[in-house]
Short mmCIF file of C-alpha atoms in Angstrom, two decimals:
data_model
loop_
_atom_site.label_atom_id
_atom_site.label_comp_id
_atom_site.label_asym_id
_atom_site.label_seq_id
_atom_site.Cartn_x
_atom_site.Cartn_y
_atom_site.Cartn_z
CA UNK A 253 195.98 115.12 95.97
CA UNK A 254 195.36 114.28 92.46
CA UNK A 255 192.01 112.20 93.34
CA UNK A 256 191.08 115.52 95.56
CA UNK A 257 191.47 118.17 92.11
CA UNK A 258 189.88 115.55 90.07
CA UNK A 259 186.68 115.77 92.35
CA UNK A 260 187.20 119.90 92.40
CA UNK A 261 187.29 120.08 88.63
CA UNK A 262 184.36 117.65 88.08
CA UNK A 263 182.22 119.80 90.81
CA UNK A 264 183.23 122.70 88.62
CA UNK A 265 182.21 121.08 85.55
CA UNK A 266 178.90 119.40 87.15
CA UNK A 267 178.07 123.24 87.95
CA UNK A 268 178.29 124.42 84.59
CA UNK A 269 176.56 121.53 83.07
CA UNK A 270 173.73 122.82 85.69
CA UNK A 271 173.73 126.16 84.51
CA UNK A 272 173.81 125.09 80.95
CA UNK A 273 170.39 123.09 81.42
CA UNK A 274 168.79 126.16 82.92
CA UNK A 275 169.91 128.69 80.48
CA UNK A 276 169.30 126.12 77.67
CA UNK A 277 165.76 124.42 78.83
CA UNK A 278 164.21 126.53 81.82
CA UNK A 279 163.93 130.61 80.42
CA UNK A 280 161.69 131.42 81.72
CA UNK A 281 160.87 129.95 84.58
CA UNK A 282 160.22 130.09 88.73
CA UNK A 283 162.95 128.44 89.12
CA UNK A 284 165.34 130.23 86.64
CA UNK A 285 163.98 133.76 88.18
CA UNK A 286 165.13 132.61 91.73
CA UNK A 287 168.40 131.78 90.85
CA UNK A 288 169.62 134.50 88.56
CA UNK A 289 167.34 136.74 90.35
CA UNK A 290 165.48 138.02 87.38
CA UNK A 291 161.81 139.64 87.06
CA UNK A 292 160.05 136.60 85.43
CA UNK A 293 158.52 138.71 82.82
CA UNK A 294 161.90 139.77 81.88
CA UNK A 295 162.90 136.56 81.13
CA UNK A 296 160.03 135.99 78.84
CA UNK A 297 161.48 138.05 76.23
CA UNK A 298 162.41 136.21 73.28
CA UNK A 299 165.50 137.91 72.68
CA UNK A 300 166.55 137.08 76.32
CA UNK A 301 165.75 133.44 75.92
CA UNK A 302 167.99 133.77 72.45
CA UNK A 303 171.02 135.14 74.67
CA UNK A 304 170.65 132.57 77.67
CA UNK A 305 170.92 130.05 75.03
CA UNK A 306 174.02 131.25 73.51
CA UNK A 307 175.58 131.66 76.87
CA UNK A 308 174.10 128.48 78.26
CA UNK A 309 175.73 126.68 75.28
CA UNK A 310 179.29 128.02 76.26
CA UNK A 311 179.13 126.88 80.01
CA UNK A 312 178.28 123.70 78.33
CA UNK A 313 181.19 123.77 76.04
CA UNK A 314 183.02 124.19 79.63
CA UNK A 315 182.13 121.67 81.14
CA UNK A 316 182.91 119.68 78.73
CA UNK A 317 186.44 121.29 78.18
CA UNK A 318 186.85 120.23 81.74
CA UNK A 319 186.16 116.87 81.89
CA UNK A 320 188.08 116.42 78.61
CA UNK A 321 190.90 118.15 80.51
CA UNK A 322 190.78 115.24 83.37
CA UNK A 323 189.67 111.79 81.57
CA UNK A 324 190.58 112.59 77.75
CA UNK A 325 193.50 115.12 77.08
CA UNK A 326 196.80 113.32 76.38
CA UNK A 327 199.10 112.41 79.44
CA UNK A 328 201.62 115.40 79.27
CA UNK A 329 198.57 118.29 78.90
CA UNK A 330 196.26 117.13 82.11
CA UNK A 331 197.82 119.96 83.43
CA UNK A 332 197.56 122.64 81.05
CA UNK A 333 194.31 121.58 79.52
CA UNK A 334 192.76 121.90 83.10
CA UNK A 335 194.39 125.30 83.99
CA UNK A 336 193.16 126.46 80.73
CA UNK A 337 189.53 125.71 80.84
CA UNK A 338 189.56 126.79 85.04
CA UNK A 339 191.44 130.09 83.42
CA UNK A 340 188.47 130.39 81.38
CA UNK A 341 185.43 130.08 84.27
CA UNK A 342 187.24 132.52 86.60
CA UNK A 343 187.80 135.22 83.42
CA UNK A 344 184.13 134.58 82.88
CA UNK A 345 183.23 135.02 86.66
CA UNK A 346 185.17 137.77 87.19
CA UNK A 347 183.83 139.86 84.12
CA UNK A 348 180.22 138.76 85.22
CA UNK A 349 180.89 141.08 88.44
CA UNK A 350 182.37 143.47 86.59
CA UNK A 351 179.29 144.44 85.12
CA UNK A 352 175.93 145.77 86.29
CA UNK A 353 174.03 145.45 83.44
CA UNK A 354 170.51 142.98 83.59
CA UNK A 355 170.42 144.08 87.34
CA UNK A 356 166.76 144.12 89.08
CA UNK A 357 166.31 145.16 92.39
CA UNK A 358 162.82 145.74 94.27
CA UNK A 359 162.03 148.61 96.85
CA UNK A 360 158.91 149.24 98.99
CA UNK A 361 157.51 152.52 98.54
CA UNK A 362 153.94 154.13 99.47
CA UNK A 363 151.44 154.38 96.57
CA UNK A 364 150.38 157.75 96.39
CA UNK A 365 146.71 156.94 95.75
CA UNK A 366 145.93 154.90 99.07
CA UNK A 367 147.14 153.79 102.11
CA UNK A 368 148.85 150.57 100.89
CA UNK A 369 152.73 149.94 100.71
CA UNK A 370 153.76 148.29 97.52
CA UNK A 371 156.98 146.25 96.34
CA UNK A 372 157.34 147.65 92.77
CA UNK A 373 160.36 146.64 90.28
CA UNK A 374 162.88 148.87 88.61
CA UNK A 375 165.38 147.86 86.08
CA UNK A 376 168.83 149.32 86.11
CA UNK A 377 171.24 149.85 82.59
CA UNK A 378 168.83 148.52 80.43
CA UNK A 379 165.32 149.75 78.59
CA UNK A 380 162.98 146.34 77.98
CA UNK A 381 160.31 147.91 76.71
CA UNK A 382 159.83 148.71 72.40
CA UNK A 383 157.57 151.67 71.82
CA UNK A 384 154.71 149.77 70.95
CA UNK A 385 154.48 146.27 72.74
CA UNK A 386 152.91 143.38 72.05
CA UNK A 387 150.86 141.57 74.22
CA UNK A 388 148.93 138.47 74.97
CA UNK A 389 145.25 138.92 75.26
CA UNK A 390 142.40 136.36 76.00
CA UNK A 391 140.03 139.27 75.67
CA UNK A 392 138.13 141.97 76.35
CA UNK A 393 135.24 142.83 76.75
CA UNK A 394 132.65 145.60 78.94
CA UNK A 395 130.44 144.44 81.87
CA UNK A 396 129.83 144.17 85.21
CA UNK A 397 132.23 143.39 88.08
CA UNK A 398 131.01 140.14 89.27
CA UNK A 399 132.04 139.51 92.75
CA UNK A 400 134.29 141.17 95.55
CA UNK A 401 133.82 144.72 96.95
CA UNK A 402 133.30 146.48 93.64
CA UNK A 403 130.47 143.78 93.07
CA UNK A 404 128.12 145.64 89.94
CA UNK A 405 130.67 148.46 89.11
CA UNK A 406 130.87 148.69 85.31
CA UNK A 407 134.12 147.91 83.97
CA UNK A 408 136.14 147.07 81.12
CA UNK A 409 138.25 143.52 81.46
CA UNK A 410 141.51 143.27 79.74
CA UNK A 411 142.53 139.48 79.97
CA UNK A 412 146.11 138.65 80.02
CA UNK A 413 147.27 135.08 78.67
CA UNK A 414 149.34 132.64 80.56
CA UNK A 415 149.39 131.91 84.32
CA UNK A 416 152.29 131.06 86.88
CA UNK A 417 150.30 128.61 88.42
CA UNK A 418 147.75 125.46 86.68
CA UNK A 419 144.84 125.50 89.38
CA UNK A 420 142.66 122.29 88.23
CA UNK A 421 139.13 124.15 89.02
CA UNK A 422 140.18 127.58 87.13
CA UNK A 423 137.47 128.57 84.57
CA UNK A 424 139.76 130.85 82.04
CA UNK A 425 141.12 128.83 78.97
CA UNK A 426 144.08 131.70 79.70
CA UNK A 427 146.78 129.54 76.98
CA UNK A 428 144.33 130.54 74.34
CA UNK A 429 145.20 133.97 73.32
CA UNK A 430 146.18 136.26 70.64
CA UNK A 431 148.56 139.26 70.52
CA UNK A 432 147.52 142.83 70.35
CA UNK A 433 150.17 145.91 70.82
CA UNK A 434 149.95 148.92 72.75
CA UNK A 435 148.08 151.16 70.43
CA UNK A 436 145.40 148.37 69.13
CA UNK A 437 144.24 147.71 73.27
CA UNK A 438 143.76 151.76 73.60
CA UNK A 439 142.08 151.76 70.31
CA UNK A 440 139.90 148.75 71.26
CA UNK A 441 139.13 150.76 74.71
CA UNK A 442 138.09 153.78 73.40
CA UNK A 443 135.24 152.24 72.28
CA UNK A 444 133.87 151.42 75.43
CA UNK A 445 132.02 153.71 78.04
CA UNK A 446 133.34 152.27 81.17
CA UNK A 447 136.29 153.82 82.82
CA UNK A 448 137.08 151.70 85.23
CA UNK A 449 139.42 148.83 83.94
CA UNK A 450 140.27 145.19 85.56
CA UNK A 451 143.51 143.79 84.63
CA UNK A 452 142.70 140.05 85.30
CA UNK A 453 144.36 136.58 83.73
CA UNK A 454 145.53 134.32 83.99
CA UNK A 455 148.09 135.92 86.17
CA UNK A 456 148.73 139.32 84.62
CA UNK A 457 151.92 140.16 86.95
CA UNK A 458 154.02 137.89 84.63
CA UNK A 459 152.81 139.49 81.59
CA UNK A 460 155.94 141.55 79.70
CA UNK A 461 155.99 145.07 79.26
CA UNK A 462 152.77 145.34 82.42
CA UNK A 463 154.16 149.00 83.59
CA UNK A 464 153.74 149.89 79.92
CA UNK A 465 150.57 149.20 79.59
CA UNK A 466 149.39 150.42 83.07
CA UNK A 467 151.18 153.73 82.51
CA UNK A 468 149.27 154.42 78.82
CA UNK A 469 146.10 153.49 80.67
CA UNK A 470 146.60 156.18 83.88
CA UNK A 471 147.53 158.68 80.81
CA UNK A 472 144.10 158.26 79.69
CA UNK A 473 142.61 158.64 83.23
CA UNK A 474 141.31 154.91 83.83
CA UNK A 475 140.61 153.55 87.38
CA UNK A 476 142.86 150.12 87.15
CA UNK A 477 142.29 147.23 89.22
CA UNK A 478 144.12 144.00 89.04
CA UNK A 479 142.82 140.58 89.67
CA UNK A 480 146.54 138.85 91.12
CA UNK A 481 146.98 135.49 92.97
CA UNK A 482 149.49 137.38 94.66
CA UNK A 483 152.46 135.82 94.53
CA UNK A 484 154.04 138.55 92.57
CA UNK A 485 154.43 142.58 93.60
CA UNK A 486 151.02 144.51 92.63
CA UNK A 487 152.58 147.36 89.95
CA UNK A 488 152.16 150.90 91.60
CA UNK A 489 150.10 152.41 88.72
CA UNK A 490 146.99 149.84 90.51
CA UNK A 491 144.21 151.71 92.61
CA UNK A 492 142.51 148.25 93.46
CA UNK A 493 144.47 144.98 94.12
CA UNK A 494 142.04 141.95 94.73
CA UNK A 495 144.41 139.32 95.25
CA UNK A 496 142.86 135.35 95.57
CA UNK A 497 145.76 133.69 97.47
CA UNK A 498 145.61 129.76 95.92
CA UNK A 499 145.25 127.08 98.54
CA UNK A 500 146.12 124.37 96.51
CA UNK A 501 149.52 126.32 96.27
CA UNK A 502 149.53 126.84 99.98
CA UNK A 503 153.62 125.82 100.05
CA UNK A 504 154.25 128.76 97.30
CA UNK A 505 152.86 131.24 99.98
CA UNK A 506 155.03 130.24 102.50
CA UNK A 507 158.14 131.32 100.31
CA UNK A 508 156.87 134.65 99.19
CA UNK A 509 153.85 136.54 98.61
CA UNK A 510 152.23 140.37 98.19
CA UNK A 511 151.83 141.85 101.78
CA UNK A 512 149.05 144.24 101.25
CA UNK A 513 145.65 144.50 99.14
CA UNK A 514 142.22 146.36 98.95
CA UNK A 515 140.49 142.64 99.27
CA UNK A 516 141.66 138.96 99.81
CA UNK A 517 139.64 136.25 98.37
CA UNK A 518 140.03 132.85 98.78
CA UNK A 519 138.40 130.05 96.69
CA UNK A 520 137.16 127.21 99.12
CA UNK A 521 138.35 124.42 96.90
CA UNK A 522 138.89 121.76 100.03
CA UNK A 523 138.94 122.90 103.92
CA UNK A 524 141.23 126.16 103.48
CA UNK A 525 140.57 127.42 107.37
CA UNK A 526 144.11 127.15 107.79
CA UNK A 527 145.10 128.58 104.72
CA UNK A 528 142.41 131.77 105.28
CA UNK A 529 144.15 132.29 108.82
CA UNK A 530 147.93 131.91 107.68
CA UNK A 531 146.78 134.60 104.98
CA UNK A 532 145.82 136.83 107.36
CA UNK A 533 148.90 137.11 109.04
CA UNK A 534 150.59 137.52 105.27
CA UNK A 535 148.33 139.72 103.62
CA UNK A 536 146.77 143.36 105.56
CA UNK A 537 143.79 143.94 103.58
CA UNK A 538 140.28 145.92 104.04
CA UNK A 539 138.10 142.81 103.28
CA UNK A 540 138.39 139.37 102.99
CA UNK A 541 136.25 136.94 101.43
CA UNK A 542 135.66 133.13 100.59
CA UNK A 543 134.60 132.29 97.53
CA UNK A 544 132.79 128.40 96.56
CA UNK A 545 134.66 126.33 93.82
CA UNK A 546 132.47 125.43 91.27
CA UNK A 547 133.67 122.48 89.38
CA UNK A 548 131.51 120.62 86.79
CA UNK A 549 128.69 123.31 87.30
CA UNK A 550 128.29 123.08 90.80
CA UNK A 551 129.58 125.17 93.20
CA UNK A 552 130.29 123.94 96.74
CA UNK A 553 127.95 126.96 98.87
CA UNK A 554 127.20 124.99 102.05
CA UNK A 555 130.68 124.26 102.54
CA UNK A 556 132.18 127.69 101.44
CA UNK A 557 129.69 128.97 104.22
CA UNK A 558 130.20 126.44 107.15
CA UNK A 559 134.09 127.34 106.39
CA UNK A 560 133.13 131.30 106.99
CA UNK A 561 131.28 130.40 110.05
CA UNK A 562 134.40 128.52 111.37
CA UNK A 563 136.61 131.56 110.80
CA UNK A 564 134.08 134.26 112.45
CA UNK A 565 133.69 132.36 115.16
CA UNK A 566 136.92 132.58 116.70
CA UNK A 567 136.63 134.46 119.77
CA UNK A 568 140.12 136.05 118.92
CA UNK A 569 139.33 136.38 115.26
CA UNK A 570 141.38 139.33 113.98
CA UNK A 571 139.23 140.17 110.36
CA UNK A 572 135.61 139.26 109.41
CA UNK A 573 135.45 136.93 106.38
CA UNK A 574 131.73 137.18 103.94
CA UNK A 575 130.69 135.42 101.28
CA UNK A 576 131.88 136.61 97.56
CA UNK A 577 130.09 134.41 94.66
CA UNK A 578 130.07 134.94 91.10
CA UNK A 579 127.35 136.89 90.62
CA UNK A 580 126.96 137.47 86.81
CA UNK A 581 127.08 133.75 86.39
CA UNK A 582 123.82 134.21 87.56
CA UNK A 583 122.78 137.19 86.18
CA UNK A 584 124.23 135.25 82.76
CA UNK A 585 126.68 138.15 81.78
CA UNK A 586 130.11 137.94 81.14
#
């Protein structure tokens, strides 16, 4: 009996060891989103990764409280010491419930501006967003939409920093930006003639404080597209999603991903038939399109063809893949 609450206490203490490392060490992160079931973005709040800290430190002080109860505490207060400290993780748990506060939940609603269904988050109890956010940018700039369906559309790109995902072939330096708030991006925009706007990364789902943005830019009467790998719900202020599902991230997929877009696009960075076919069944779209890998200046055409062939010719094929390339790497424009 006394070997069997030994091994209960230590599980109990193990556990909050565990949470201490992740609210410590991993905000944010995939993993720490999951488990607390937390918006990612949310997490990357500064003052959020200050509070997980603080509380990660006290689970830590827990566990140690418990195994001091068990292996260290003098002879006649085993017992006391370990009611004490198992007094103190139920208090905790039960107040946890008690509350509703950081709750996020996701719900699938129509977007009123086209046929798609969205999954769009909504924070309950608490307001995360200051008045005038800050925000990382890689840049922007006006041109020319490059590739896709809205291939030669004028547009202005907003780059977001940061990425959930480290693709060996991307082209964007997307750790190397600078932060601009709220009013400085519409300031910069308004000097641009373009009114069509790509929100592109990076990834810019993760960025903090997206809706704010997206809902300042609709204000002015901007078209807004998004450029998303898709792992993450396209916000419902978007009028274009172009999602590029990774291959090279094929298992991430499997666990999760957007379930409608305007276009799919696909870089052909090895043989990613399978890949195409299994995002078919994930992702509805209009159009869907492979794209070559360039790597070290060369992009891999042949292949990224012979790979659209293979998909078209399936006599039970249920979409028609084409060819999307870069265009104004040619035409030498940004």
């Amino acid at each position: 009996m006394k070997l069997l609450s030994t091994l209960l206490v230590l599980l109990v203490a193990a556990e909050h060891f565990y949470i201490a490392w992740l609210e410590m060490t991993q905000i944010p992160s995939e993993k720490a989103a999951e488990i607390f079931k937390l918006p990612y973005e949310f997490m990357e709040q500064k003052r959020v990764q200050t509070l997980f800290s603080n509380q990660g430190l006290y689970n830590g002080f827990l566990g140690i409280g418990l195994v001091w109860s068990r292996f260290a505490a003098p002879d006649n207060a085993v017992y006391g010491a370990t009611i004490l400290f198992l007094g103190f993780v139920l208090i905790a748990a039960a107040w946890a419930r008690s509350l509703p506060a950081i709750k996020a939940y996701s719900s699938s609603k129509a977007c009123p501006r086209c046929w798609r269904r969205q999954r769009c988050w909504r924070y309950e109890k608490i307001s995360v967003a200051p008045e005038n956010p800050q925000y990382r940018i890689v840049e922007i700039f006006e041109s020319l939409q490059g590739e896709g369906w809205n291939t030669g559309m004028p547009a202005v790109f907003v780059r977001l920093g940061k990425c959930n995902l480290a693709c060996g072939w991307c082209d964007t330096d997307y750790l190397k930006f600078g932060m601009m708030s709220l009013s400085d991006i519409l300031g910069r925009l308004k000097t641009y003639t373009a009114r069509n706007i790509i929100i592109t990364g990076g990834e810019p789902t993760i960025q903090p404080h997206l809706d704010t943005l997206l809902d300042a830019l609709k204000a002015e009467g901007y078209f807004l597209c998004i450029e998303t790998n898709g792992l993450k719900p396209a916000p419902p202020q978007i009028d274009y999603v172009a999602t590029s599902p990774k291959a090279c991230y094929a298992a991430k997929y499997e666990n999760g991903c957007i379930s409608e877009a305007d276009e799919v696009r696909i870089v052909a960075d090895g043989d990613v038939v399978a890949f195409c076919q299994n995002m078919e069944r994930k992702i509805r779209a209009r159009r869907y399109y492979l794209s070559p890998c360039e790597q070290n200046g060369v992009m891999n055409i042949y292949d990224t063809i012979r790979q659209i062939g293979l998909l078209n010719s399936r006599p039970d094929a249920p979409v028609h893949w084409q060819l999307s390339v870069q265009t104004h790497k040619w035409a030498g424009i940004e």
